[in-house]
Amino acid sequence: MLALLLTAALIFFAIWHIIAFDELKTDYKNPIDQCNTLNPLVLPEYLIHAFFCVMFLCAAEWLTLGLNMPLLAYHIWRYMTRPVMSGPGLYNPTTIMNADILAYCQKEGWCKLAFYLLAFFLLPIRHDLCFGELIEQRRRIGPVKCMQTASNEGIISSKVLFPRVAYGI
Amino acid sequence: MSAPAGSPHPAAGARMPPKLGGAASGLAPPQQNGPAPSQMQVPSGYGLPHQNYMAPSGHYSQGPGKMTSLPLDSQCDNYYSRPYTVPTQNVGTPSSANQPGAQQMYGRGPPAPHVGGSTPGSFQGAPASASHSYTSASQPYSSFGNRYSSSPATYSASSSASQGYPSTCSHYPISTVSNVVYPNVSYPSLPASEPYGQMLTSQSAPSARPLKESYSGPSTAITYPSRPPPPPSQHHQQQQQSHSGYSSVPWSAPGLPPAQDNLIRSQMGSLAPANSHPSNNGVDSSSTTSSASPVPSSYDALEGGSYPDMHSSSASSPAPDRALEPNPTVAQARSAAPTPTAPHPTKVAKPFGYGYPTLQPAYQNAAPPPSSGGHPSGPGYPGYPQHYPGVNQLSSGLGGLSLQSSPQPESLRPVNLTQEKNILPPTPIWAPVPNLSAELSKLNCSPDSFRCTLTSIPQTQALLNKAKLPLGLLLHPFRDLTQLPVITSNTIVRCRSCRTYINPFVSFMDQRRWKCNLCYRVNDVPEEFLYNPLTRSYGEPHKRPEVQNSTVEFIASSDYMLRPPQPAVYLFVLDVSHNAVEAGYLSVLCQSLLENLDKLPGDSRTRIGFMTFDSTIHFYNLQEGLSQPQMLIVSDIDDVFLPTPDSLLVNLHESKELIKDLLNALPNMFINTRETHSALGPALQAAFKLMSPTGGRVSVFQTQLPSLGAGLLQSREDPNQRSNTKVVHHLGPATDFYKKLALDCSGQQTAVDLFLLSSQYSDLASLACMSKYSAGCIFYYPSFHSTHNPSQAEKLQKDLKRYLTRKIGFEAVMRIRCTKGLSMHTFHGNFFVRSTDLLSLANINPDAGFAVQLSIEESLTDTSLVCFQTALLYTSSKGERRIRVHTLCLPVVSSLPDVYAGVDVQAAICLLANMAVDRSVSSSLSDARDALVNAVVDPLSAYSSAVSSVPRSTLMAPSSLKLLPLYVLALLKQKAFRTGTSTRLDDRVYAMCQMKSQPLVHLMKMIHPNLYRIDRLTDEGAIHVNDRVVPQPSLQKLSAEKLTREGAFLMDCGSVFYIWIGKGCDNNFIENVLGYPDFAAIPQKMTHLPELDTLSSERTRSFITWLRDSRPLSPVLHMVKDESPAKTEFFQHLIEDRTEAAFSYYEFLIHIQQQICK
C-alpha cells in the first residue's frame, strides 16, 4: 500500500511538473515564482524514487530494479549537471524560458508520467504474482501460519517489497 | 443609429445621434445611393483598394478558421509581476542631533533607533509618485471636440453614408479627433529637450512626426488649433462624396469625381501644399500597404506610367486612377499586386523552384524574383544557369522596368572561395535589402534597428533545416534616432487578439476594418483613427503616421502603467578599498560626474545617491539643509540595513551643492585607507534595499574580487591554463548570489551596471550576472590605473561621459511578436525573460542590442510576407510612459536558392556568436568552436548539394555567403573563443558578455575590424559631412600581407582604434600627421593625433572623427609602431593570418572543404 501511495505521489509530481511547464509556456506564471515552487519538489521526487530502488534492491526484485535503474541514473546525472544554485532544485528561472529547455522539461515530465503510471499499474500485478506465490507458500507452510501471515496482509508493501525476506525463502 | 459594439468612444457616439439624424438624410443624398448590400461586396471605403480586397477575399476565408481559435486578449499586458508598492517615505526617525560629518558606527540592531542625522520634516525628497499620473490624458481633448461640434453633422453624414455603414452614423468621433495634433494641450509634461530629433512641441505638431518623405516643407507649418474647423469638414465631405461617387455607384464615376478631385486638390493645396505623399490624394489612392506596387508592367502601362509620380506629386495621378476604375482587368492587376500582407492567391509556396513563369503576373510584380538580372554563367558550372530559365525570361520581360536592377542577383552568384583572392569588398558591407516591393521596402524598418539573418524567410522548418542557416532577429530597439514619429493618441490601435500595434504592413479591408498582419484577425478601426491629424482629413486611416512609419513611438496612456511612472533614480556604489584607491578611478569618476551632473537624463524629480564600501558599507546623507555631506557607516555586513532610508537618495536639484561637495571630497577621503577587503555582496544588498521602492539604475564600480560577506568569490583562474587548447573552465558563475540579486533587482525595476576596473582576476563570470539578468550593462577596464595606464583612464572617462548622458528608459518591457507560424525560441542579451515573448528590462539604454532565435512552427504556405514587431514599453527619464514600436516585414520564399540569396551574413554571424557563447557556457568552449565550424560547413555543403552541378572538389558559396567562412574564422580568433593563445579568463568572459549585449553594428566591428590605409588619403570618393570632407579609403583585408612597411594603417576595432606605422613610413606623413620628424621620434605611447595645419593631417583627423561619430562610445586611439611591444595587440586582429594556434584563412577554407567532402 505504501508503495502505491508513493507511486501515486510520484505521478502527482510528474503531473505537477507538466502543468507547471505548460503554465510557463502559456504565460500564466512568472518563471521566478514557478521555479520557486518547482525546485523544492525535485529532490523529494528523486529521493522517493531512490528509496524505491533501494527497496527493490533489498527485495532482490532484479527485474523491477533493472527497469528502474536507468531512471535512477538519469536522476543522478540530472542533479549533477544542474546549474549553479544555492538552494535545492534544478530549474533556473533565467534559462527556463529558453524554448529548448522548456520543451525538454516538458518532455521529461511526460516521459516520467508514463513511467510512473506504468509502475503504478505494474505494482499491483507484481503484487498479485507475489500474492500468488504467497498463497502457494501458505499452502506449503500450513494453515496456521497462513492465518498469521494473513493478518499482516494489510501492509501489502512489505510483501511486495520483501517477499523473500518475509518468508525467508 | 446606435454606436456599434466595441466602440472605443461610446460617449462620443451618445452625443452625436441627434445631429446625425438630420444630417444623414438631409445633407448627403448621393451617398444614400451607396446601399449596404452592394457595399458588402464592394467595400467602398477606398476607391481603388476595394478592388484590392476583392480578389483576396476568398483567401481571407482561410483566415477565420485560424482566427477563431485564437483566444481573445490572451496576451493582456500584465507587465508587472508585482504591484506597485508605495515608497515608504516617512519612517519615523528620531532625529538625534548628530554633528554633520560625524561618522557614526552602527552595530547590529534594528535600524530605526540608529537613524540619525536627519532632521524632522525633511522627508520631502521622497518620490513624488502620486503627483504623477496620466489620468487626465483625455481631458484636454474635450475642448477640441467642442470645436468640431459646429460641423459634425455634415462630416459624419457624408462619411458614414458613403461607407455604407448606416449603423455607424451615430458614432462620429468628435471628441477623439484630437490625437496627434494637439500634444501641446494634452501633455504639459512633454519634454522639450528629449534627444529625439523631432519633438512634440506646442505648435509644431506636424513636425513632430516626420513622415519619411512627406512633411518636410511648408506642411510643417500647419498648426491645427489655429485653423478654423469648417474647411476640413467641408473637405471631408467633398472627399467622401467623390469617393462614394466612384466606389460603387457607377453613374458618378465619369463626371463627378474629376471635378471634385479638383476641389479636393485645391483644398489639399491650401492645407498642405508640400504634402506630397500619394495618400494625400485622399480616397482615390489605395491603402498604404498597397499604394505602390512594384511597377507591374501591365499596371504601369494602364496607369499611364504615372504611378511613380504619385510619390512626388499629389496632383498627377488621381484622374487616371479613376478613369481606370471600372476596368476589371486593371482591377485584377491591382488587386493582385499590391496586397502582399494578405494571404494571397499568389503564394510563394508553389513548387516552381526558380522559374516563376506560371505565377500570376501580379505576383511577379509584387515580389520579383531575386535574380532577375543576368548572373554569370561561368563555364565551370554549366548546370547552374539552367535553374533560372524562368527568371531570365522574366527579367527580360520586366526589362526596362528598372526597379529590380538591384544587386539581388549578385547574391546568388557562385563564388569559388578558395580561388577568390579578395573576398572582402573594398567598401563597408551594408545590410541586404529584403526582396520586397518598392513601397514596402520604403516603409520597412531600418536595418540598424531590426535585422533578420535571413531576409527571405523559408516557408517551412524543413526548408530551413535544409538550408542549415540560423534564423533569428538582431535588435537594437532603443537606438538613438534622429527622426522618430511620436504619436499622442487616446487609443493606441492594436489587434484585439494578438495585441499587435497597427503598422504599415496591415491591410485595410475597408475604411472601418483592418486585418492584422500577424494573426490575420480582422479588427475594427476605431473612430479616432479615421481622422488623420496630419492632413486634417477624415477617413484615411492608412495615412496615419502609425501606418506610414515602421518605427514609431506612442505616448502611452495610464493603461500601460501599473504604477505612476518612476522618476530617474541613480545610485553609485563605489569600491573604496585600498586596491581601488590605488587604481585611482575615483577621481576620474567624480570629475566626470561633476561635469555631467546637469546632463544626467531626468526631470525635476531626479534622485541620486552614493554608497561606498570596503569591508564596511558607507552611506552618504545628502539631505537638503545639511551643511555638508554626512557619512554613515554600517559595519554589520551580515545583516545590512539602511541607516536613514529616506535621505540617502536625494533630489538632484535640491541637494546639488551637497552632491558637489561630496564628489569633490570623495577622491581624497580614502586616500590613506588600509582596508583591502571588499564587501561587494552586502553593498549590493543595501543598494537593492535602497532602490526597491522606486527602481532605477545602480552603477557599481568594483576593482577586485569580492572577499567579504554574501557573494564572496574565490579566485578560479589558473594562469597556467590561460593558453590551454583543450578546456577552459569557469566560464559560468561560481555562485548564484549575483543572479538572485539581479532577479530581485529586476523585479523592483532596478538595473545594475557593472564597471569592473581590476588588474587581477575578479571573476567577471560571476559578477557579470548582476548586470546580465537585471538588464544592466558591463564595462571592463583590465589593468586600469589612472596614471600608469592613461589610455584606460581616458577610455573610462569617455565611456562615463556617454554612460551618464545617454538616454535611459526605466521600468521597461519588450515584447516581440511575429507572424503566426513563427515562434521565438531563445533570447540573447541582458534581460530577464518573463514569458515566451516578453523580456523584462529594468533599464534600457541606447547601446543595448538583443538577439532572438526563431523557429518555424507551422508552414507559412498561405502567406507571402511575414512580419516581426517589437514593442518596447518604457518610462522616459522625463517620467513619460512611451512605447517604441518597430515592425519588420520580410518575404517568404519556398526554394532553397532563394533562401541563400537572402542571407544577411553579418546578422547570421552575430547570431552565431550569441549561440556560441551560450554553448560555451552550457557545454564547453571546444563544443562551441566545433559548432561554429559546423555553422560554415553545413550551409556550404547544403548549398553545393542543392546546386548539384558544382564539382565537389571546389568550395563554392553563393555570393551572399561568401564572407561566412571569413567571419567565422574571425569569431574563432576572438578573445571569447580562441584557444591556444594566452587569454585571461576575465578578458574572455568580457568578450562573451559583449557578444551577448552589443548591437550588431558594434559587434561586427569587434569581430571583424576594418583596416584602412591612411598614409595616402585622397579626396577621391570622399563624402561631405557637415562641411568637412571625409576621405573614404578602401577596406583592406586583415592580413599582414597588406601591411607594407611604407604605409600607415588604421584599424577600427569598434571600441579601440589602432594606427600602425610601418618602419619605412613616409616621413612626410609622420611629420605632417603625427608631428614628429621621423619614425624613431614617435613615442611608444601616443593616443592623440596632433592638430596640424596640413592637408593630410586634416584628412586623417576628419576621417577618424567621422569614424568616431558613428558610434556612441568614443574609441581610444593607440599608436602602434612597427616593432614595438604593443604590436601583438594589433597583430592579433589580423585574422586572416596564421598564428601558432589557429588557421590562416586559406587553411581554414581547406579545412572546411575537407569537412564537406567527408
mmCIF file of N, CA and C in Angstrom, chain B residues 527-569:
data_model
loop_
_atom_site.group_PDB
_atom_site.id
_atom_site.type_symbol
_atom_site.label_atom_id
_atom_site.label_comp_id
_atom_site.label_asym_id
_atom_site.label_seq_id
_atom_site.Cartn_x
_atom_site.Cartn_y
_atom_site.Cartn_z
ATOM 1 N N GLU B 527 -12.908 54.914 -34.274
ATOM 2 C CA GLU B 527 -13.324 56.176 -34.879
ATOM 3 C C GLU B 527 -12.177 57.180 -34.879
ATOM 4 N N GLU B 528 -11.497 57.199 -33.781
ATOM 5 C CA GLU B 528 -10.445 58.179 -33.627
ATOM 6 C C GLU B 528 -9.389 58.026 -34.711
ATOM 7 N N PHE B 529 -9.207 56.807 -35.096
ATOM 8 C CA PHE B 529 -8.125 56.526 -36.035
ATOM 9 C C PHE B 529 -8.480 56.968 -37.444
ATOM 10 N N LEU B 530 -9.755 57.133 -37.694
ATOM 11 C CA LEU B 530 -10.164 57.526 -39.040
ATOM 12 C C LEU B 530 -9.737 58.948 -39.346
ATOM 13 N N TYR B 531 -9.546 59.688 -38.308
ATOM 14 C CA TYR B 531 -9.174 61.073 -38.525
ATOM 15 C C TYR B 531 -7.652 61.159 -38.590
ATOM 16 N N ASN B 532 -7.182 61.767 -39.615
ATOM 17 C CA ASN B 532 -5.737 61.916 -39.733
ATOM 18 C C ASN B 532 -5.358 63.345 -39.396
ATOM 19 N N PRO B 533 -4.770 63.534 -38.267
ATOM 20 C CA PRO B 533 -4.483 64.897 -37.837
ATOM 21 C C PRO B 533 -3.393 65.556 -38.671
ATOM 22 N N LEU B 534 -2.617 64.761 -39.355
ATOM 23 C CA LEU B 534 -1.543 65.358 -40.151
ATOM 24 C C LEU B 534 -2.111 66.110 -41.339
ATOM 25 N N THR B 535 -3.039 65.458 -42.004
ATOM 26 C CA THR B 535 -3.622 66.106 -43.171
ATOM 27 C C THR B 535 -4.948 66.737 -42.808
ATOM 28 N N ARG B 536 -5.329 66.598 -41.582
ATOM 29 C CA ARG B 536 -6.613 67.086 -41.108
ATOM 30 C C ARG B 536 -7.725 66.541 -41.976
ATOM 31 N N SER B 537 -7.602 65.333 -42.329
ATOM 32 C CA SER B 537 -8.630 64.767 -43.175
ATOM 33 C C SER B 537 -9.224 63.570 -42.464
ATOM 34 N N TYR B 538 -10.397 63.255 -42.844
ATOM 35 C CA TYR B 538 -11.109 62.190 -42.179
ATOM 36 C C TYR B 538 -11.265 61.012 -43.128
ATOM 37 N N GLY B 539 -11.246 59.854 -42.559
ATOM 38 C CA GLY B 539 -11.500 58.677 -43.368
ATOM 39 C C GLY B 539 -10.266 58.165 -44.084
ATOM 40 N N GLU B 540 -9.122 58.451 -43.538
ATOM 41 C CA GLU B 540 -7.905 57.971 -44.187
ATOM 42 C C GLU B 540 -7.021 57.286 -43.164
ATOM 43 N N PRO B 541 -7.497 56.183 -42.667
ATOM 44 C CA PRO B 541 -6.704 55.525 -41.626
ATOM 45 C C PRO B 541 -5.336 55.089 -42.136
ATOM 46 N N HIS B 542 -5.254 54.855 -43.430
ATOM 47 C CA HIS B 542 -3.992 54.357 -43.956
ATOM 48 C C HIS B 542 -2.965 55.464 -44.097
ATOM 49 N N LYS B 543 -3.344 56.673 -43.780
ATOM 50 C CA LYS B 543 -2.353 57.740 -43.884
ATOM 51 C C LYS B 543 -1.891 58.224 -42.535
ATOM 52 N N ARG B 544 -2.384 57.579 -41.529
ATOM 53 C CA ARG B 544 -1.919 57.968 -40.195
ATOM 54 C C ARG B 544 -0.433 57.658 -40.072
ATOM 55 N N PRO B 545 0.241 58.402 -39.225
ATOM 56 C CA PRO B 545 1.679 58.149 -39.082
ATOM 57 C C PRO B 545 2.002 56.726 -38.639
ATOM 58 N N GLU B 546 1.104 56.129 -37.872
ATOM 59 C CA GLU B 546 1.359 54.752 -37.439
ATOM 60 C C GLU B 546 1.476 53.821 -38.633
ATOM 61 N N VAL B 547 0.726 54.153 -39.671
ATOM 62 C CA VAL B 547 0.661 53.268 -40.820
ATOM 63 C C VAL B 547 1.643 53.719 -41.891
ATOM 64 N N GLN B 548 2.284 54.816 -41.647
ATOM 65 C CA GLN B 548 3.257 55.304 -42.620
ATOM 66 C C GLN B 548 4.692 55.091 -42.163
ATOM 67 N N ASN B 549 4.869 54.687 -40.922
ATOM 68 C CA ASN B 549 6.226 54.530 -40.408
ATOM 69 C C ASN B 549 6.339 53.208 -39.682
ATOM 70 N N SER B 550 7.386 52.510 -39.943
ATOM 71 C CA SER B 550 7.539 51.229 -39.258
ATOM 72 C C SER B 550 8.242 51.401 -37.925
ATOM 73 N N THR B 551 8.748 52.561 -37.650
ATOM 74 C CA THR B 551 9.282 52.832 -36.324
ATOM 75 C C THR B 551 8.553 54.042 -35.782
ATOM 76 N N VAL B 552 7.745 53.819 -34.793
ATOM 77 C CA VAL B 552 7.011 54.929 -34.205
ATOM 78 C C VAL B 552 7.106 54.836 -32.693
ATOM 79 N N GLU B 553 6.774 55.920 -32.077
ATOM 80 C CA GLU B 553 6.737 55.900 -30.626
ATOM 81 C C GLU B 553 5.403 56.460 -30.177
ATOM 82 N N PHE B 554 4.744 55.711 -29.311
ATOM 83 C CA PHE B 554 3.473 56.164 -28.777
ATOM 84 C C PHE B 554 3.692 56.716 -27.375
ATOM 85 N N ILE B 555 2.967 57.744 -27.068
ATOM 86 C CA ILE B 555 2.897 58.166 -25.675
ATOM 87 C C ILE B 555 1.784 57.330 -25.068
ATOM 88 N N ALA B 556 2.138 56.529 -24.094
ATOM 89 C CA ALA B 556 1.173 55.558 -23.598
ATOM 90 C C ALA B 556 0.267 56.190 -22.556
ATOM 91 N N SER B 557 -0.921 55.684 -22.505
ATOM 92 C CA SER B 557 -1.868 56.187 -21.520
ATOM 93 C C SER B 557 -1.672 55.426 -20.210
ATOM 94 N N SER B 558 -2.521 55.717 -19.269
ATOM 95 C CA SER B 558 -2.353 55.088 -17.961
ATOM 96 C C SER B 558 -2.663 53.599 -18.013
ATOM 97 N N ASP B 559 -3.250 53.140 -19.104
ATOM 98 C CA ASP B 559 -3.473 51.699 -19.226
ATOM 99 C C ASP B 559 -2.160 50.936 -19.240
ATOM 100 N N TYR B 560 -1.120 51.623 -19.600
ATOM 101 C CA TYR B 560 0.158 50.952 -19.776
ATOM 102 C C TYR B 560 1.051 51.102 -18.558
ATOM 103 N N MET B 561 0.481 51.490 -17.458
ATOM 104 C CA MET B 561 1.312 51.567 -16.261
ATOM 105 C C MET B 561 0.592 50.943 -15.086
ATOM 106 N N LEU B 562 1.358 50.252 -14.293
ATOM 107 C CA LEU B 562 0.789 49.676 -13.093
ATOM 108 C C LEU B 562 1.075 50.547 -11.894
ATOM 109 N N ARG B 563 1.921 51.490 -12.065
ATOM 110 C CA ARG B 563 2.190 52.453 -11.011
ATOM 111 C C ARG B 563 2.548 53.753 -11.707
ATOM 112 N N PRO B 564 2.514 54.842 -11.011
ATOM 113 C CA PRO B 564 2.897 56.089 -11.676
ATOM 114 C C PRO B 564 4.319 55.982 -12.181
ATOM 115 N N PRO B 565 4.616 56.592 -13.296
ATOM 116 C CA PRO B 565 5.975 56.468 -13.835
ATOM 117 C C PRO B 565 7.008 56.912 -12.807
ATOM 118 N N GLN B 566 8.038 56.139 -12.723
ATOM 119 C CA GLN B 566 9.027 56.417 -11.690
ATOM 120 C C GLN B 566 9.914 57.581 -12.120
ATOM 121 N N PRO B 567 10.495 58.258 -11.151
ATOM 122 C CA PRO B 567 11.487 59.267 -11.519
ATOM 123 C C PRO B 567 12.787 58.593 -11.893
ATOM 124 N N ALA B 568 13.686 59.357 -12.474
ATOM 125 C CA ALA B 568 15.018 58.825 -12.742
ATOM 126 C C ALA B 568 15.760 58.752 -11.415
ATOM 127 N N VAL B 569 16.254 57.583 -11.090
ATOM 128 C CA VAL B 569 16.974 57.404 -9.833
ATOM 129 C C VAL B 569 18.316 56.765 -10.144
#
